[in-house]
N, CA, C and O atoms as a printed pandas DataFrame, in Angstrom:
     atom_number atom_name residue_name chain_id  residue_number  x_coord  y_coord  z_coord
0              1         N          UNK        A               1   12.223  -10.102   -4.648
1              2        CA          UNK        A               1   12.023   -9.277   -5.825
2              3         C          UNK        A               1   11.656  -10.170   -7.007
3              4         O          UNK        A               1   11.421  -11.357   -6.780
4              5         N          UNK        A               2   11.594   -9.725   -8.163
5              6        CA          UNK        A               2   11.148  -10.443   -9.516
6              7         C          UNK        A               2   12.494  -10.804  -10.189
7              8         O          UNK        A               2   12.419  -11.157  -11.366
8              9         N          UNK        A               3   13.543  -10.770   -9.689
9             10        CA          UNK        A               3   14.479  -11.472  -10.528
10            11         C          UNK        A               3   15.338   -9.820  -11.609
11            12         O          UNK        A               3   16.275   -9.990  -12.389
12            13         N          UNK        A               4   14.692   -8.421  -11.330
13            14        CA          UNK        A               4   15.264   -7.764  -12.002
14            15         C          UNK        A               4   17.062   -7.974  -11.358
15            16         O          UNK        A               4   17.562   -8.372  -10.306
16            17         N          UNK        A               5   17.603   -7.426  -12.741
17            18        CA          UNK        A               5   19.277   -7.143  -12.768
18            19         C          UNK        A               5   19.702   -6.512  -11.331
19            20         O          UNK        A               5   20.462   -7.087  -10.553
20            21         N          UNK        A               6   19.119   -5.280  -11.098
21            22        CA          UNK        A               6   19.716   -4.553  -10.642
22            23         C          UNK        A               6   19.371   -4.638   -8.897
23            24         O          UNK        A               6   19.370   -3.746   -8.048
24            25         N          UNK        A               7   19.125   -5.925   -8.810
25            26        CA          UNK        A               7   18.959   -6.361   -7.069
26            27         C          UNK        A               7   19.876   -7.448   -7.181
27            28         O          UNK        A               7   19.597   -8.475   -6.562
28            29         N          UNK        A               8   21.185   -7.395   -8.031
29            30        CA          UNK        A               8   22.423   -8.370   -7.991
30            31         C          UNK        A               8   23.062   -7.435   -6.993
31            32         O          UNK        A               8   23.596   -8.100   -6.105
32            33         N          UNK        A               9   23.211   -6.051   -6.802
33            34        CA          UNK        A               9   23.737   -5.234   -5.963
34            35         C          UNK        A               9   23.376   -5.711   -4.458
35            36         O          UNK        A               9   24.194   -5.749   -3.539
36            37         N          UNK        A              10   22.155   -6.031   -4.376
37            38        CA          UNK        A              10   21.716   -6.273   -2.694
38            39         C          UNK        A              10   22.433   -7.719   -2.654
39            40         O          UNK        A              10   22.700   -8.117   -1.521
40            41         N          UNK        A              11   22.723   -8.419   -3.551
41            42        CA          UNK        A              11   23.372   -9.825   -3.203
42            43         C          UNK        A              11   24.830   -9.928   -2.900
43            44         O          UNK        A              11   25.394  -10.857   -2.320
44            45         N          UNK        A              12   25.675   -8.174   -3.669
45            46        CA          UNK        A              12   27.098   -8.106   -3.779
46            47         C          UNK        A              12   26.715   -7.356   -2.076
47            48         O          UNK        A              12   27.578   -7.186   -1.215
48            49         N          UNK        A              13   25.656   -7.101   -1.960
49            50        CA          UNK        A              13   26.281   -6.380   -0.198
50            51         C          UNK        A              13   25.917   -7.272    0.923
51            52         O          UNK        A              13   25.872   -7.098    2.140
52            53         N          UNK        A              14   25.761   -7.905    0.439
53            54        CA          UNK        A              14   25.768   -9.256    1.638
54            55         C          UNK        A              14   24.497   -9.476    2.523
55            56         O          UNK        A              14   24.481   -9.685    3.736
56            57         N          UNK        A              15   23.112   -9.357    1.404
57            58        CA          UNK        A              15   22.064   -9.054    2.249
58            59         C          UNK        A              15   21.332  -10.228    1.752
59            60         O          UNK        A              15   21.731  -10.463    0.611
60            61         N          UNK        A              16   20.537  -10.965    2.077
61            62        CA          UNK        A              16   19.572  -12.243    1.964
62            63         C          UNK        A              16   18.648  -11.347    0.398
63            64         O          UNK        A              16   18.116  -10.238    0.348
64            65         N          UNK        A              17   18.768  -12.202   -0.455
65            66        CA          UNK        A              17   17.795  -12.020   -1.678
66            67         C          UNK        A              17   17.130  -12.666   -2.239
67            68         O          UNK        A              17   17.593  -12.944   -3.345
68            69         N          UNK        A              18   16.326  -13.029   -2.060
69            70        CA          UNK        A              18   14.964  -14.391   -2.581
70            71         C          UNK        A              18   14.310  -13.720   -3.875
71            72         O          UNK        A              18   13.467  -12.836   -3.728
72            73         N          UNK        A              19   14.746  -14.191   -5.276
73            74        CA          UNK        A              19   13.871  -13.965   -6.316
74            75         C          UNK        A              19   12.952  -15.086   -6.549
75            76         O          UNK        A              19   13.116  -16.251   -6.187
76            77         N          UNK        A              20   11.874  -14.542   -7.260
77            78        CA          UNK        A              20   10.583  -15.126   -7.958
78            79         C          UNK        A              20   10.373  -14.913   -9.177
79            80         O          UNK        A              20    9.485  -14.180   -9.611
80            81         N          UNK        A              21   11.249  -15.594   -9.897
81            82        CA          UNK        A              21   11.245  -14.921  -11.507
82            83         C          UNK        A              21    9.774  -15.729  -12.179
83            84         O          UNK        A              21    9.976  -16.903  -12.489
84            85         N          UNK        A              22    8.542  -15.276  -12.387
85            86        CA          UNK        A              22    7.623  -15.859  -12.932
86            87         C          UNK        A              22    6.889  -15.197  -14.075
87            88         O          UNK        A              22    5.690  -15.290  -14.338
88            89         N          UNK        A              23    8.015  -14.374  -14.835
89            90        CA          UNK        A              23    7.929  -13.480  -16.137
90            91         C          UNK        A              23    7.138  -12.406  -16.247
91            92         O          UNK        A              23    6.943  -11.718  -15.244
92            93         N          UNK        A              24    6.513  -12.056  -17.545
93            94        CA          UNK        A              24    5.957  -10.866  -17.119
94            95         C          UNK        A              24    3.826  -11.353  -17.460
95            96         O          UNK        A              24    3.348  -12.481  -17.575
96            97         N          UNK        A              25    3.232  -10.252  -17.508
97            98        CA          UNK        A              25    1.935  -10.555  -17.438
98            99         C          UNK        A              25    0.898  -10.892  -16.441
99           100         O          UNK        A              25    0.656  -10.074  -15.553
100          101         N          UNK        A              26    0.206  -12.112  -16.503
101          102        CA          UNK        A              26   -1.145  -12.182  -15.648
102          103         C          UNK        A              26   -0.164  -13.258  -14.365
103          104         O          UNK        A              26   -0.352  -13.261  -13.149
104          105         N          UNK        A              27    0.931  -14.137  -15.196
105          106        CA          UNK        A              27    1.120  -14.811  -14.391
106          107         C          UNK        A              27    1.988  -14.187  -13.117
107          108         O          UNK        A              27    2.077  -14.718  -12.010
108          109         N          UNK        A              28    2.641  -12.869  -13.551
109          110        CA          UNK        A              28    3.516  -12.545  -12.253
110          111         C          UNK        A              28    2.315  -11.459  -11.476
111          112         O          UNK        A              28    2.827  -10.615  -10.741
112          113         N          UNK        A              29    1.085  -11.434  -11.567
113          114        CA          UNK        A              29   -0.217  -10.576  -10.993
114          115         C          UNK        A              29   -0.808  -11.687  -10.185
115          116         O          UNK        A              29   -1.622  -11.415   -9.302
116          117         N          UNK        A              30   -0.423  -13.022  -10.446
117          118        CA          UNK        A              30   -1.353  -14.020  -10.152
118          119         C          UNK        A              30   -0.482  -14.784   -8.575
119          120         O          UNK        A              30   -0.902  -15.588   -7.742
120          121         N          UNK        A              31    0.929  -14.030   -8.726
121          122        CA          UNK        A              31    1.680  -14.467   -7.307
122          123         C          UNK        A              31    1.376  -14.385   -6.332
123          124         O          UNK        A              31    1.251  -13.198   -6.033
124          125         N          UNK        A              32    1.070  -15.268   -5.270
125          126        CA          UNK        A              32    0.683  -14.313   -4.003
126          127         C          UNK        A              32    1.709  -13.715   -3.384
127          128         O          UNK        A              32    1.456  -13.085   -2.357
128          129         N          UNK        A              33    2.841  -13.772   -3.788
129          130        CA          UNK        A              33    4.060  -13.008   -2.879
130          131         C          UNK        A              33    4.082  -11.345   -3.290
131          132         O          UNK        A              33    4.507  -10.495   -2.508
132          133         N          UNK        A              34    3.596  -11.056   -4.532
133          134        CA          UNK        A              34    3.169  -10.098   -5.339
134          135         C          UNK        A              34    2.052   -9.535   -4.805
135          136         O          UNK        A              34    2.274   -8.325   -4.810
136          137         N          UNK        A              35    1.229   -9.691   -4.454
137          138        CA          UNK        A              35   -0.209   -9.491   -4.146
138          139         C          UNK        A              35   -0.452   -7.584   -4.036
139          140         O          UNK        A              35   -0.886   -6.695   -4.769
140          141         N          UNK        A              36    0.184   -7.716   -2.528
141          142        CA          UNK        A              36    0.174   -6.599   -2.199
142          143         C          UNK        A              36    0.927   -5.389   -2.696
143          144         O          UNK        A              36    0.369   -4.294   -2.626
144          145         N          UNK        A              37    2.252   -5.500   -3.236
145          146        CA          UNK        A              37    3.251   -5.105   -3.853
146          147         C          UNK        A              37    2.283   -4.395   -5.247
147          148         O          UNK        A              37    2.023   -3.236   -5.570
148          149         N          UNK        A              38    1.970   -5.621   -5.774
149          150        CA          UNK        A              38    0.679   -5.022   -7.435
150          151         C          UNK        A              38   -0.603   -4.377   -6.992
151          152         O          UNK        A              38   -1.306   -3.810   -7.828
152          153         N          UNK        A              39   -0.968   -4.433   -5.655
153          154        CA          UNK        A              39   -2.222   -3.809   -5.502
154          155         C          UNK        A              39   -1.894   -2.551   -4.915
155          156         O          UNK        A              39   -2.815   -1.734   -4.890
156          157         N          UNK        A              40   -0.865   -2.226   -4.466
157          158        CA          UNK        A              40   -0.036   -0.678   -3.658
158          159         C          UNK        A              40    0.220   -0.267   -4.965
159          160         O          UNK        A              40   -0.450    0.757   -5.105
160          161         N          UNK        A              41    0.900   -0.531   -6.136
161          162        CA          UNK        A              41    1.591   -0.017   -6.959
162          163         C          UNK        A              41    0.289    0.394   -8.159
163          164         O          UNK        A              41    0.238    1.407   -8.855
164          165         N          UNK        A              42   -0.629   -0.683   -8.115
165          166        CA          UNK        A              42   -1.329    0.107   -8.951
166          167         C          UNK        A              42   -2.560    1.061   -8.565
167          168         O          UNK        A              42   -3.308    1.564   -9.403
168          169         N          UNK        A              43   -2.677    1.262   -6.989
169          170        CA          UNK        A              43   -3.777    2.305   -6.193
170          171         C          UNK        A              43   -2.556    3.245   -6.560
171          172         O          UNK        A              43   -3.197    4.254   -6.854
172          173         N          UNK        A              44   -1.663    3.480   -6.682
173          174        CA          UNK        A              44   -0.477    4.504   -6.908
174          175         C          UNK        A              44   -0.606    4.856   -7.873
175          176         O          UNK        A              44   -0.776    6.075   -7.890
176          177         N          UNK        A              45   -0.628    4.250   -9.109
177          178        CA          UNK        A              45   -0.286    4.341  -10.529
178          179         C          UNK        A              45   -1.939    5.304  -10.591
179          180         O          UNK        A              45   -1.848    6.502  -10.858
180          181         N          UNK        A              46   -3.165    4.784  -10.370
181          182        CA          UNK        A              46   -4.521    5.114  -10.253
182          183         C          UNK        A              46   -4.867    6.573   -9.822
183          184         O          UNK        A              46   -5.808    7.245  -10.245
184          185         N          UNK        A              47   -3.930    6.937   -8.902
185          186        CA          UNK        A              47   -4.232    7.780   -7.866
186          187         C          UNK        A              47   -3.358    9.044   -8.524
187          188         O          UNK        A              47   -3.774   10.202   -8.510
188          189         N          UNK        A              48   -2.569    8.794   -8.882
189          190        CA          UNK        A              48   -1.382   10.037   -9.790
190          191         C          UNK        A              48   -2.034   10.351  -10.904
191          192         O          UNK        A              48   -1.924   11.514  -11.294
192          193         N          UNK        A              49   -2.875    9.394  -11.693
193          194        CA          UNK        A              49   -3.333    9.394  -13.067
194          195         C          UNK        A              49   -4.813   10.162  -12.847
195          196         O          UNK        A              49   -5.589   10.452  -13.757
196          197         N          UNK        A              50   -4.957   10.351  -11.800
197          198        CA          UNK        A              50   -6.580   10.479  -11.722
198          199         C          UNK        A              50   -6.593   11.799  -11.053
199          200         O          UNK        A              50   -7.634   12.454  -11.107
200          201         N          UNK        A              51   -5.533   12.281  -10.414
201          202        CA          UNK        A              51   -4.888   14.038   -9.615
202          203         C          UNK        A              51   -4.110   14.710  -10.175
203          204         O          UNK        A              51   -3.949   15.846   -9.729
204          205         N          UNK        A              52   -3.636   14.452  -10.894
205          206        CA          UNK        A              52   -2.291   15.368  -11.242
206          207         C          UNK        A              52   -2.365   15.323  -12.797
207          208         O          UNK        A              52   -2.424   14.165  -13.211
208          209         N          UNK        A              53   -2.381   16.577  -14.072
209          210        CA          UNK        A              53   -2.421   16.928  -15.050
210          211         C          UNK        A              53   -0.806   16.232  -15.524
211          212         O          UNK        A              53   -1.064   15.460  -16.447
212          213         N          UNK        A              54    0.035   16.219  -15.374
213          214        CA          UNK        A              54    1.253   16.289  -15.585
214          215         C          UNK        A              54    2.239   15.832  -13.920
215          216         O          UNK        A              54    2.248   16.596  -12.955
216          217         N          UNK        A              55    2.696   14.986  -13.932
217          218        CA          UNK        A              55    3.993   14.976  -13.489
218          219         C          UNK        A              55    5.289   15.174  -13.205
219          220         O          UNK        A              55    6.013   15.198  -14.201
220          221         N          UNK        A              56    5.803   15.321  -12.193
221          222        CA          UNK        A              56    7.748   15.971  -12.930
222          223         C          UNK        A              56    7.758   15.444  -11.413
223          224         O          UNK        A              56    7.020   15.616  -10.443
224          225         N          UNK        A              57    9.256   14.528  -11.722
225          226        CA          UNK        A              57   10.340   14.121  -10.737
226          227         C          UNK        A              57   10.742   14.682   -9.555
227          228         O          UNK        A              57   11.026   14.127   -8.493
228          229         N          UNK        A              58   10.736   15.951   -9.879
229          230        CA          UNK        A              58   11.287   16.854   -8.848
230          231         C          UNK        A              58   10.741   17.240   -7.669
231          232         O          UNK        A              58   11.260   17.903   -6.771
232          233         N          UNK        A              59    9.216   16.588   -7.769
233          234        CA          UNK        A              59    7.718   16.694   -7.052
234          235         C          UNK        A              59    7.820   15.307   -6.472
235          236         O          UNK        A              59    7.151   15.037   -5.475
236          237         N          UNK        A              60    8.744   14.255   -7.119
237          238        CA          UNK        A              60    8.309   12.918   -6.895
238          239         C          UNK        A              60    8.051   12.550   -5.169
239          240         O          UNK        A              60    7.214   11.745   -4.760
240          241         N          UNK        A              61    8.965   13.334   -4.334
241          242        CA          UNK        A              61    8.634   12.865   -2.985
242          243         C          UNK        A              61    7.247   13.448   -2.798
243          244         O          UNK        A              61    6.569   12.595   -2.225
244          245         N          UNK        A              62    6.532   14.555   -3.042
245          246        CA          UNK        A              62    5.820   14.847   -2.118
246          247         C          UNK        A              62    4.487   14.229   -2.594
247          248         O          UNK        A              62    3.505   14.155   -1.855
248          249         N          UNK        A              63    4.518   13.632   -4.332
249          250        CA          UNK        A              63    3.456   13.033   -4.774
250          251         C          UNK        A              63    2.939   11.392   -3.974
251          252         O          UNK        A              63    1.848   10.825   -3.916
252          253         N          UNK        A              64    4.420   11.011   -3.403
253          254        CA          UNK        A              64    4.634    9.514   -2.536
254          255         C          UNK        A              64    3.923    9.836   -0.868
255          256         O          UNK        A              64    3.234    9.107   -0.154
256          257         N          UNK        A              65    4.347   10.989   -0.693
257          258        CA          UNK        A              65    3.619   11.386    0.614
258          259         C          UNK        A              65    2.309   11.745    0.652
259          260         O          UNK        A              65    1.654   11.485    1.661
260          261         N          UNK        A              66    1.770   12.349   -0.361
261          262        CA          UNK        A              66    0.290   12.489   -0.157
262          263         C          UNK        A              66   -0.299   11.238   -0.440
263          264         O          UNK        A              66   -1.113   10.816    0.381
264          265         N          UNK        A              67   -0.060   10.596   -1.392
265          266        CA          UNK        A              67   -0.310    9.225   -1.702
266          267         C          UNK        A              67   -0.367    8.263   -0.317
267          268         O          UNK        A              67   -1.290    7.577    0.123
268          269         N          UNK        A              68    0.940    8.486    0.169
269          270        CA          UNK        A              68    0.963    7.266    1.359
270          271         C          UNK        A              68   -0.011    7.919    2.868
271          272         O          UNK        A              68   -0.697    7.228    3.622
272          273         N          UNK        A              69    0.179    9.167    2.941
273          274        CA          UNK        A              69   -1.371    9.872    4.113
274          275         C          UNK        A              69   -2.533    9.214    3.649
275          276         O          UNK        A              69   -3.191    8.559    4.457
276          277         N          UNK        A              70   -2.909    9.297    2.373
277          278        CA          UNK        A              70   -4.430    8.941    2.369
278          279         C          UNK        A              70   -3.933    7.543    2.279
279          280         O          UNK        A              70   -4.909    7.398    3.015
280          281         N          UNK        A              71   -3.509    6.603    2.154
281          282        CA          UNK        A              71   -3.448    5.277    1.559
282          283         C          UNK        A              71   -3.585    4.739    3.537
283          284         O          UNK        A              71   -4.437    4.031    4.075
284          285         N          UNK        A              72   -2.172    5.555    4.239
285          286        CA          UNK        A              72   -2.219    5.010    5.724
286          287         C          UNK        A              72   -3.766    4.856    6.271
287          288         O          UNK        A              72   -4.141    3.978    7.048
288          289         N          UNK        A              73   -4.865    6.249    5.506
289          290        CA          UNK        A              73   -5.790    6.362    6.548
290          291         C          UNK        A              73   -7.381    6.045    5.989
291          292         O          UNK        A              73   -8.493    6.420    6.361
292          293         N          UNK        A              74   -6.785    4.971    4.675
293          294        CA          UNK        A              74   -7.792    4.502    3.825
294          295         C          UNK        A              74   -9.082    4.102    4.551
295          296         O          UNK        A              74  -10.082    4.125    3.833
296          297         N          UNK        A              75   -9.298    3.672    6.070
297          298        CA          UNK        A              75   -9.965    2.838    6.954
298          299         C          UNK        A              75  -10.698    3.396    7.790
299          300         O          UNK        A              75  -11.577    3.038    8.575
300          301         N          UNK        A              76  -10.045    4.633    7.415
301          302        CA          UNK        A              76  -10.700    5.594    9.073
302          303         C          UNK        A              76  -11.076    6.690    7.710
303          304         O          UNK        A              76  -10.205    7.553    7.598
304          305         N          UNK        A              77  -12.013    6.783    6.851
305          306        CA          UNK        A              77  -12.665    8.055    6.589
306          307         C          UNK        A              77  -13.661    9.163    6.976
307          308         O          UNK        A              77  -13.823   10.250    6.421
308          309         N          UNK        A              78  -14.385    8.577    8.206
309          310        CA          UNK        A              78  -14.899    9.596    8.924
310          311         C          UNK        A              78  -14.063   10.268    9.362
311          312         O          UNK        A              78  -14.495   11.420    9.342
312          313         N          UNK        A              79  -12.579   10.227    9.970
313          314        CA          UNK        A              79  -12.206   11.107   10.776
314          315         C          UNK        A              79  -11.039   11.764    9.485
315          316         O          UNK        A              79  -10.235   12.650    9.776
316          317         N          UNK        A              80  -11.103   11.311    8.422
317          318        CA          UNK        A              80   -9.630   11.744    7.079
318          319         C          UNK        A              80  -10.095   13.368    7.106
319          320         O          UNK        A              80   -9.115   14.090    6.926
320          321         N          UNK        A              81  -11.072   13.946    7.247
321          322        CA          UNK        A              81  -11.311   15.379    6.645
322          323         C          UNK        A              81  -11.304   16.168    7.726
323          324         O          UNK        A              81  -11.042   17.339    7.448
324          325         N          UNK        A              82  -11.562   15.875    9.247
325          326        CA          UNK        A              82  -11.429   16.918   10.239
326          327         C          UNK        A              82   -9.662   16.951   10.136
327          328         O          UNK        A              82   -8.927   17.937   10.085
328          329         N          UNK        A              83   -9.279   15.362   10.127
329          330        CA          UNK        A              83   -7.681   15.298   10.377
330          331         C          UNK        A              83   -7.118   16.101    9.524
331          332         O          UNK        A              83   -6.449   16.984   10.060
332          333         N          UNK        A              84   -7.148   16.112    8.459
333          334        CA          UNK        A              84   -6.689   17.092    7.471
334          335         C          UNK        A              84   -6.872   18.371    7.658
335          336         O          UNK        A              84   -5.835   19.035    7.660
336          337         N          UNK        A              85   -7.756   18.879    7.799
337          338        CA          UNK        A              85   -8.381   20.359    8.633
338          339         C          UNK        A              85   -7.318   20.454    9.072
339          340         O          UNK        A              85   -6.365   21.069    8.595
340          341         N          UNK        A              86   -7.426   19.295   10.914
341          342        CA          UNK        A              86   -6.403   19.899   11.767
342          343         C          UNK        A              86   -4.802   20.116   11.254
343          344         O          UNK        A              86   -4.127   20.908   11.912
344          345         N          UNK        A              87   -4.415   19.696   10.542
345          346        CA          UNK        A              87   -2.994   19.041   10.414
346          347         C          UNK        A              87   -2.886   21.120    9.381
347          348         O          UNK        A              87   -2.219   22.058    9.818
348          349         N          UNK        A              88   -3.686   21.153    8.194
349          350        CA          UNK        A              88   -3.595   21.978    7.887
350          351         C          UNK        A              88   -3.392   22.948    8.248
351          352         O          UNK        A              88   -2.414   23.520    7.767
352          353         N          UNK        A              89   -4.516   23.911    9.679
353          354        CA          UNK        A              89   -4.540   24.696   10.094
354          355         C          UNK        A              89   -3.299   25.054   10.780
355          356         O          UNK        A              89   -2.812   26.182   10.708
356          357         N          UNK        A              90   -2.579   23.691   11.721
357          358        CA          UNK        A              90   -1.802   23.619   12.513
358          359         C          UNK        A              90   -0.078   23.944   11.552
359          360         O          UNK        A              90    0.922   24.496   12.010
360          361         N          UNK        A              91   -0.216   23.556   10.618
361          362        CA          UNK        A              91    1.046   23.650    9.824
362          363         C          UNK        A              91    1.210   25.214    9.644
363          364         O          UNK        A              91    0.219   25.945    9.646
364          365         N          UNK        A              92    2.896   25.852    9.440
365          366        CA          UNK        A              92    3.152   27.135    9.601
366          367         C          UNK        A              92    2.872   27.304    7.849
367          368         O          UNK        A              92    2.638   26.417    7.028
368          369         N          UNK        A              93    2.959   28.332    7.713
369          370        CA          UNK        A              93    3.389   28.544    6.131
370          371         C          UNK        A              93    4.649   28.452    5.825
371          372         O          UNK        A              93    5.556   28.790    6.586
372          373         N          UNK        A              94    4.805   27.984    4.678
373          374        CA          UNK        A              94    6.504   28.021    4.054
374          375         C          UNK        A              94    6.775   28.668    3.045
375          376         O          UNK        A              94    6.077   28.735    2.034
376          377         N          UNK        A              95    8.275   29.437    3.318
377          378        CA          UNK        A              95    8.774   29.992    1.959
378          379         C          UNK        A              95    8.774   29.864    0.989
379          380         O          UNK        A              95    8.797   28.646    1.167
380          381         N          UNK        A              96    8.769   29.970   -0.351
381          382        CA          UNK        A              96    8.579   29.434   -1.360
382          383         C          UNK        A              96   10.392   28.428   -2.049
383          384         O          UNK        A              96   10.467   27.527   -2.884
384          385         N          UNK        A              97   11.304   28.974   -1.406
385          386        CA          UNK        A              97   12.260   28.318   -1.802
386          387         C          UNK        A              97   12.118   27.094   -0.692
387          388         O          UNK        A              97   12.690   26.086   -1.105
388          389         N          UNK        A              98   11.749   26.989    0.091
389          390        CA          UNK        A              98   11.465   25.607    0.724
390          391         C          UNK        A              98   10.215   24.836    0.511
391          392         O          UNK        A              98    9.767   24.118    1.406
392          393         N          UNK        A              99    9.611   24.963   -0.694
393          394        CA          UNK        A              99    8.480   24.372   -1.232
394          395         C          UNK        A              99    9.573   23.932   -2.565
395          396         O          UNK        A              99    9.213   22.806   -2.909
396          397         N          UNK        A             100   10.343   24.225   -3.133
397          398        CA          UNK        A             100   10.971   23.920   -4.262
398          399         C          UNK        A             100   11.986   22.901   -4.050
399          400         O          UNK        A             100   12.308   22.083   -4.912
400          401         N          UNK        A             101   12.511   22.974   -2.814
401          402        CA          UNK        A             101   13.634   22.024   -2.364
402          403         C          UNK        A             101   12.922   20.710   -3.157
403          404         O          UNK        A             101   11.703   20.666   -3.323
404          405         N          UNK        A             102   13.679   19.827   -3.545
405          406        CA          UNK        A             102   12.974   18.189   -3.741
406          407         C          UNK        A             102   13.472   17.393   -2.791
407          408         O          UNK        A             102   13.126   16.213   -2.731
């Protein structure tokens, strides 16, 4: 992790914790241990900002799941739009109080 506070908890539970405290800015973008971590987080940050009018928490899982479908199948876009089709068609409909669950 980057040295935040609140991964002293993963050290009180007895789990291996390797920080990289290399502050904030170009130089902690410029890590390679970071790499992927800043390039997931900001196709994320990109991808919410560029679909969605507004945000709310309560949505937060299912905004991480559509995010992570297209992100898994970034490679294979010839087949992303039949797959989606299928997956669609194949899915039942849901109640509306089980669309609200978070």
């Amino acid at each position: 992790s980057d040295g935040l506070a609140c991964f002293n908890g993963v050290i009180e539970a007895g789990c291996l914790h390797d920080k990289i405290v290399c502050g904030g800015g170009r130089s902690s973008v410029e890590e390679p241990e970071f790499y992927w971590v800043n390039t997931i987080l900001g196709n994320l940050k990109s991808a919410l900002r560029s679909t969605y009018h507004a945000i709310r928490a309560k949505y937060a899982q299912r905004y991480l799941a559509e995010f992570q479908y297209r992100f898994n199948r970034r490679f294979s876009l010839v087949e992303f739009i039949p797959r989606l089709a299928f997956v669609a068609l194949r899915t039942p409909p849901l109640p509306g109080k089980l669309l609200n669950i978070a």
